[in-house]
Short mmCIF file of N, CA and C in Angstrom, two decimals:
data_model
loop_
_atom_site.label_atom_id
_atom_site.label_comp_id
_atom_site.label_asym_id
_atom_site.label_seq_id
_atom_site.Cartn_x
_atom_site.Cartn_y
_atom_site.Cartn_z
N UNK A 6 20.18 -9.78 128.98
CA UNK A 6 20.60 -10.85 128.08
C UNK A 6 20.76 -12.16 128.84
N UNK A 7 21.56 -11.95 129.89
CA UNK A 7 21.53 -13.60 130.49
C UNK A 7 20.32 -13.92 131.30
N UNK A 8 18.98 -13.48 131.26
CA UNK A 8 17.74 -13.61 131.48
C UNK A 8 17.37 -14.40 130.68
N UNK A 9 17.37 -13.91 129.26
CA UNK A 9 16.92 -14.91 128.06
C UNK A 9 17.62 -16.28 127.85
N UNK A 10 19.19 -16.11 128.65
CA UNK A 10 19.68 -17.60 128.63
C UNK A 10 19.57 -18.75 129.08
N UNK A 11 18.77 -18.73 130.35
CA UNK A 11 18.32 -19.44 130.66
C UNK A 11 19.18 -19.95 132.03
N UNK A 12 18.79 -20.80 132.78
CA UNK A 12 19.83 -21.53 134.10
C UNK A 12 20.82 -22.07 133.96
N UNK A 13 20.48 -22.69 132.74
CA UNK A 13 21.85 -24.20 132.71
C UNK A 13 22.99 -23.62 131.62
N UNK A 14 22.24 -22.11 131.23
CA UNK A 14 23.62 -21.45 129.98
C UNK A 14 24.67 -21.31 130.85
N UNK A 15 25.85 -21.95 130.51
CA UNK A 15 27.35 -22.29 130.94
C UNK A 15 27.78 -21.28 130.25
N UNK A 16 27.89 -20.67 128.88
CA UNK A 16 28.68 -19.57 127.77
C UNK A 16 29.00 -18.63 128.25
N UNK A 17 29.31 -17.73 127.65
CA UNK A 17 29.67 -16.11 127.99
C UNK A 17 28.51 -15.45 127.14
N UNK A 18 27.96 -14.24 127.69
CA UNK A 18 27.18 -13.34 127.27
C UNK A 18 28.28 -11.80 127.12
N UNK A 19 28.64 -11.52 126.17
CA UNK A 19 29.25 -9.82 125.77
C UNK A 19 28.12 -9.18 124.68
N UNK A 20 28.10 -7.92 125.26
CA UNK A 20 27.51 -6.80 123.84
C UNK A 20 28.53 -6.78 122.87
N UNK A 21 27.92 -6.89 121.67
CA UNK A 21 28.90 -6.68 120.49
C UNK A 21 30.40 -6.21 120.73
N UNK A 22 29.81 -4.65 120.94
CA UNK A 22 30.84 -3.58 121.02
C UNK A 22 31.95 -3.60 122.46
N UNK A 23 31.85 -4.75 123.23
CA UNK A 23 32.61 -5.69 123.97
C UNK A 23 34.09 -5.57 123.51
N UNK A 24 33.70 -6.38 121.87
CA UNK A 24 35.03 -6.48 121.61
C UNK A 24 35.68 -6.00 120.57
N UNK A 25 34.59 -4.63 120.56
CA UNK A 25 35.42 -3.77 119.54
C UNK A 25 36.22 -2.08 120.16
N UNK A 26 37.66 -1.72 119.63
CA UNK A 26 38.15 -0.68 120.37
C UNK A 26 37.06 0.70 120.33
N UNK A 27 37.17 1.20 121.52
CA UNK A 27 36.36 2.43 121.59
C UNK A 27 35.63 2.80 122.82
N UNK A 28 35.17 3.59 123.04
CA UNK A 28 34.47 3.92 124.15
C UNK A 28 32.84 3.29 124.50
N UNK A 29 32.24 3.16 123.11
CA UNK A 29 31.30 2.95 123.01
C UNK A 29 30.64 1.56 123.53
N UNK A 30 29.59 1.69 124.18
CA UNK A 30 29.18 -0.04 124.53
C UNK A 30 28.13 -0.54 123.64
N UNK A 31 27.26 0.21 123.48
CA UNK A 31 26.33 -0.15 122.77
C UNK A 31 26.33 0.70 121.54
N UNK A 32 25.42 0.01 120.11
CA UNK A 32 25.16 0.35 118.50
C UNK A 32 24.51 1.48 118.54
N UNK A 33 24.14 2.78 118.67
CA UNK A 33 23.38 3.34 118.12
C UNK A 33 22.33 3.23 117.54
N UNK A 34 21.10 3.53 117.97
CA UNK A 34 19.99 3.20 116.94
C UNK A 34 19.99 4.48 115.69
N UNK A 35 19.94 4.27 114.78
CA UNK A 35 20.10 5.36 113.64
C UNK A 35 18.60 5.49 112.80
N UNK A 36 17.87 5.01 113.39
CA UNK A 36 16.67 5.05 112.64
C UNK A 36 16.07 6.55 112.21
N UNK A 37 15.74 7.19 112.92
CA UNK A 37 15.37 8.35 113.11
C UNK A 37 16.46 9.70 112.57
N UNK A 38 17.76 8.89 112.11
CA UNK A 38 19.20 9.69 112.39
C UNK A 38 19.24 10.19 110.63
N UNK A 39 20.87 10.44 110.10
CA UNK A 39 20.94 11.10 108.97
C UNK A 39 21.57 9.66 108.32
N UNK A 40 21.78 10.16 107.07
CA UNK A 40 22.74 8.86 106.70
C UNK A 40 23.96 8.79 107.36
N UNK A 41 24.42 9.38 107.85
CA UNK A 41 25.86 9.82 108.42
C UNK A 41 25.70 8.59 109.84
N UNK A 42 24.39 9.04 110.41
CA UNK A 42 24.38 7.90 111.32
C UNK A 42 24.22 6.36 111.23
N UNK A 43 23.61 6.08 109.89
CA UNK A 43 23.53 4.93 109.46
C UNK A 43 24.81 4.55 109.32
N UNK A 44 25.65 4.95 108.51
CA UNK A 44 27.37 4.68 108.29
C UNK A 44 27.78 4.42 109.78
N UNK A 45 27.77 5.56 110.95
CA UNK A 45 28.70 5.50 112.24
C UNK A 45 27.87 3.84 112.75
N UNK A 46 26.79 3.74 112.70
CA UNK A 46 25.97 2.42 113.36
C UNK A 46 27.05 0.89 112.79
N UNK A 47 26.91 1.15 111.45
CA UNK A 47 27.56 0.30 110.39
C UNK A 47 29.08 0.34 110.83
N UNK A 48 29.80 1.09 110.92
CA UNK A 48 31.20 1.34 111.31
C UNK A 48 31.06 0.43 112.73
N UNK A 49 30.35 0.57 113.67
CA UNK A 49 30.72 -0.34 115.04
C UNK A 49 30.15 -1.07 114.80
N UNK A 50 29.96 -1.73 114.11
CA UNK A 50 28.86 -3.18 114.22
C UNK A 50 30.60 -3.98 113.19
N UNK A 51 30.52 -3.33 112.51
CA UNK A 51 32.34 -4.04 111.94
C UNK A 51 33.19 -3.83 112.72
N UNK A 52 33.53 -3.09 113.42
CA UNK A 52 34.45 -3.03 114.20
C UNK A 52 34.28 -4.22 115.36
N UNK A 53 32.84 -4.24 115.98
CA UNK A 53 32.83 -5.03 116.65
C UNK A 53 32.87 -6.31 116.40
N UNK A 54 32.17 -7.24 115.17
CA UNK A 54 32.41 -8.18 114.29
C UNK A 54 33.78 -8.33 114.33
N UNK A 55 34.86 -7.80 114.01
CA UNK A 55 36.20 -7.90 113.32
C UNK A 55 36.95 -8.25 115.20
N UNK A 56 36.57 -7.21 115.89
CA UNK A 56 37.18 -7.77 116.96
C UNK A 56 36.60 -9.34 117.89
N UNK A 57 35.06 -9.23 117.79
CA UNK A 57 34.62 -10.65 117.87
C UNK A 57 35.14 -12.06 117.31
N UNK A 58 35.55 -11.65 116.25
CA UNK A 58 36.32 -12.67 114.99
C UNK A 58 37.89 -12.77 115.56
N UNK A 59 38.38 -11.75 116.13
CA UNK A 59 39.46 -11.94 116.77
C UNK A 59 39.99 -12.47 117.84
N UNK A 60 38.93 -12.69 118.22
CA UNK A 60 38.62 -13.27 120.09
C UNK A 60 38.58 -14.40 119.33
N UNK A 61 37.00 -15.04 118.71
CA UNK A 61 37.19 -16.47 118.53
C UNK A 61 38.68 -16.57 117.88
N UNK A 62 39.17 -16.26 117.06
CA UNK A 62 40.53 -16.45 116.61
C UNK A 62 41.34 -16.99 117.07
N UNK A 63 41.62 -15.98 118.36
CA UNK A 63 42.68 -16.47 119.47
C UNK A 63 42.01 -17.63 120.36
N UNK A 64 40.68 -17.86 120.59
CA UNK A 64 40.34 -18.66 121.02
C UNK A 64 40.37 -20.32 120.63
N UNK A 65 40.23 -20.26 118.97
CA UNK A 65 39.66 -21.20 118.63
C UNK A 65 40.66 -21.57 117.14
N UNK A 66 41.83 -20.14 116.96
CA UNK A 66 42.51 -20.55 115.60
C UNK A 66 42.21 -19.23 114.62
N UNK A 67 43.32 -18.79 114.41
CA UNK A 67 42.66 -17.89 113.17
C UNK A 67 42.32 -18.06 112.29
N UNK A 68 42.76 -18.84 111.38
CA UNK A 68 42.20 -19.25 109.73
C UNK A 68 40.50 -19.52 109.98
N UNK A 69 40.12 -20.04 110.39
CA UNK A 69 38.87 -19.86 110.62
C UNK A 69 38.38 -18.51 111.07
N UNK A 70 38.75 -17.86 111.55
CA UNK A 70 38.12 -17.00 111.74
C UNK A 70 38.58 -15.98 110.17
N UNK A 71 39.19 -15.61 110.70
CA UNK A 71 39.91 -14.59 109.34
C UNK A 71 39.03 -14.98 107.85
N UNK A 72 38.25 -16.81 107.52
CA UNK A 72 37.74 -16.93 106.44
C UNK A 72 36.28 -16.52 106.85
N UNK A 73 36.07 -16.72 107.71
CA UNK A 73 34.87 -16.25 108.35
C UNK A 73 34.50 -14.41 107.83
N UNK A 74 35.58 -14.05 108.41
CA UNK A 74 35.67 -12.73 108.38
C UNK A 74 35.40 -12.12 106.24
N UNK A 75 36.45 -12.74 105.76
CA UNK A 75 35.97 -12.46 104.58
C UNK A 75 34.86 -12.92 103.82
N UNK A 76 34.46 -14.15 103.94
CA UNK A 76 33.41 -14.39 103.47
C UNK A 76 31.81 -13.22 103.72
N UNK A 77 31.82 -12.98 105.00
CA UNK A 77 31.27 -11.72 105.54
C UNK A 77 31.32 -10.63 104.66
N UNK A 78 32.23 -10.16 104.54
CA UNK A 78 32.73 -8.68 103.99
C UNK A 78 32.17 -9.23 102.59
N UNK A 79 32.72 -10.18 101.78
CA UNK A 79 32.75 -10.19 100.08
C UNK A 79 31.05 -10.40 99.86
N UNK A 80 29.78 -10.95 101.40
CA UNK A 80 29.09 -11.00 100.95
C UNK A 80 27.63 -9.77 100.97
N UNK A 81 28.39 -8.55 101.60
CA UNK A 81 27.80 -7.59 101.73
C UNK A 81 27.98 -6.54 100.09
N UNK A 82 26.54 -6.34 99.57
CA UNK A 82 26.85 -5.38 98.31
C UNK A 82 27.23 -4.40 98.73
N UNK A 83 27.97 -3.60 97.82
CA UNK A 83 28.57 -2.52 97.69
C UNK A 83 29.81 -2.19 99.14
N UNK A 84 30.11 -3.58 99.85
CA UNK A 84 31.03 -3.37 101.26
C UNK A 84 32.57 -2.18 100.45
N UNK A 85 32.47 -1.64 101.36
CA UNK A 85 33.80 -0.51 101.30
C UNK A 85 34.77 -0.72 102.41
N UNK A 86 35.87 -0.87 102.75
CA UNK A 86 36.51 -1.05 103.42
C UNK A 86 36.96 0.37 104.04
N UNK A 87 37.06 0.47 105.50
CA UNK A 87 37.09 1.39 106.15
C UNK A 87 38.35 2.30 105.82
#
């Protein structure tokens, strides 16, 4: 990843799942998998989102983030809350 960034990228580079709780570092590819794996893929990709959203949060203010966060959720069909 910080290959693709280039020399003069100053930022931070994290994998998603960085900043979400768990063991896991990386998403699962579920392609090949059951639906069951599609859901667990989907489960850390929010988890990690929600803790990403929490970082900028503390970084940058929560209300922004937190509207961030719902706007997200209300704009996924059929979103279920964990």
């Amino acid at each position: 990843l910080q290959g693709w960034a280039g020399r003069d990228f100053a930022g931070e580079i994290h994998l998603l799942l960085h900043f979400a709780s768990g063991a896991a570092t990386e998403v699962a590819d579920p392609y090949y998998g059951s639906p069951e794996a599609f859901d667990a893929a989907l489960d850390a990709i929010e988890r990690g989102v929600d803790g990403l959203l929490r970082a900028l949060g503390a970084r940058h203010g929560s209300e922004g983030a937190a509207a961030a966060r719902n706007r997200t959720r209300n704009s996924i069909p059929n979103h279920q809350e964990p």
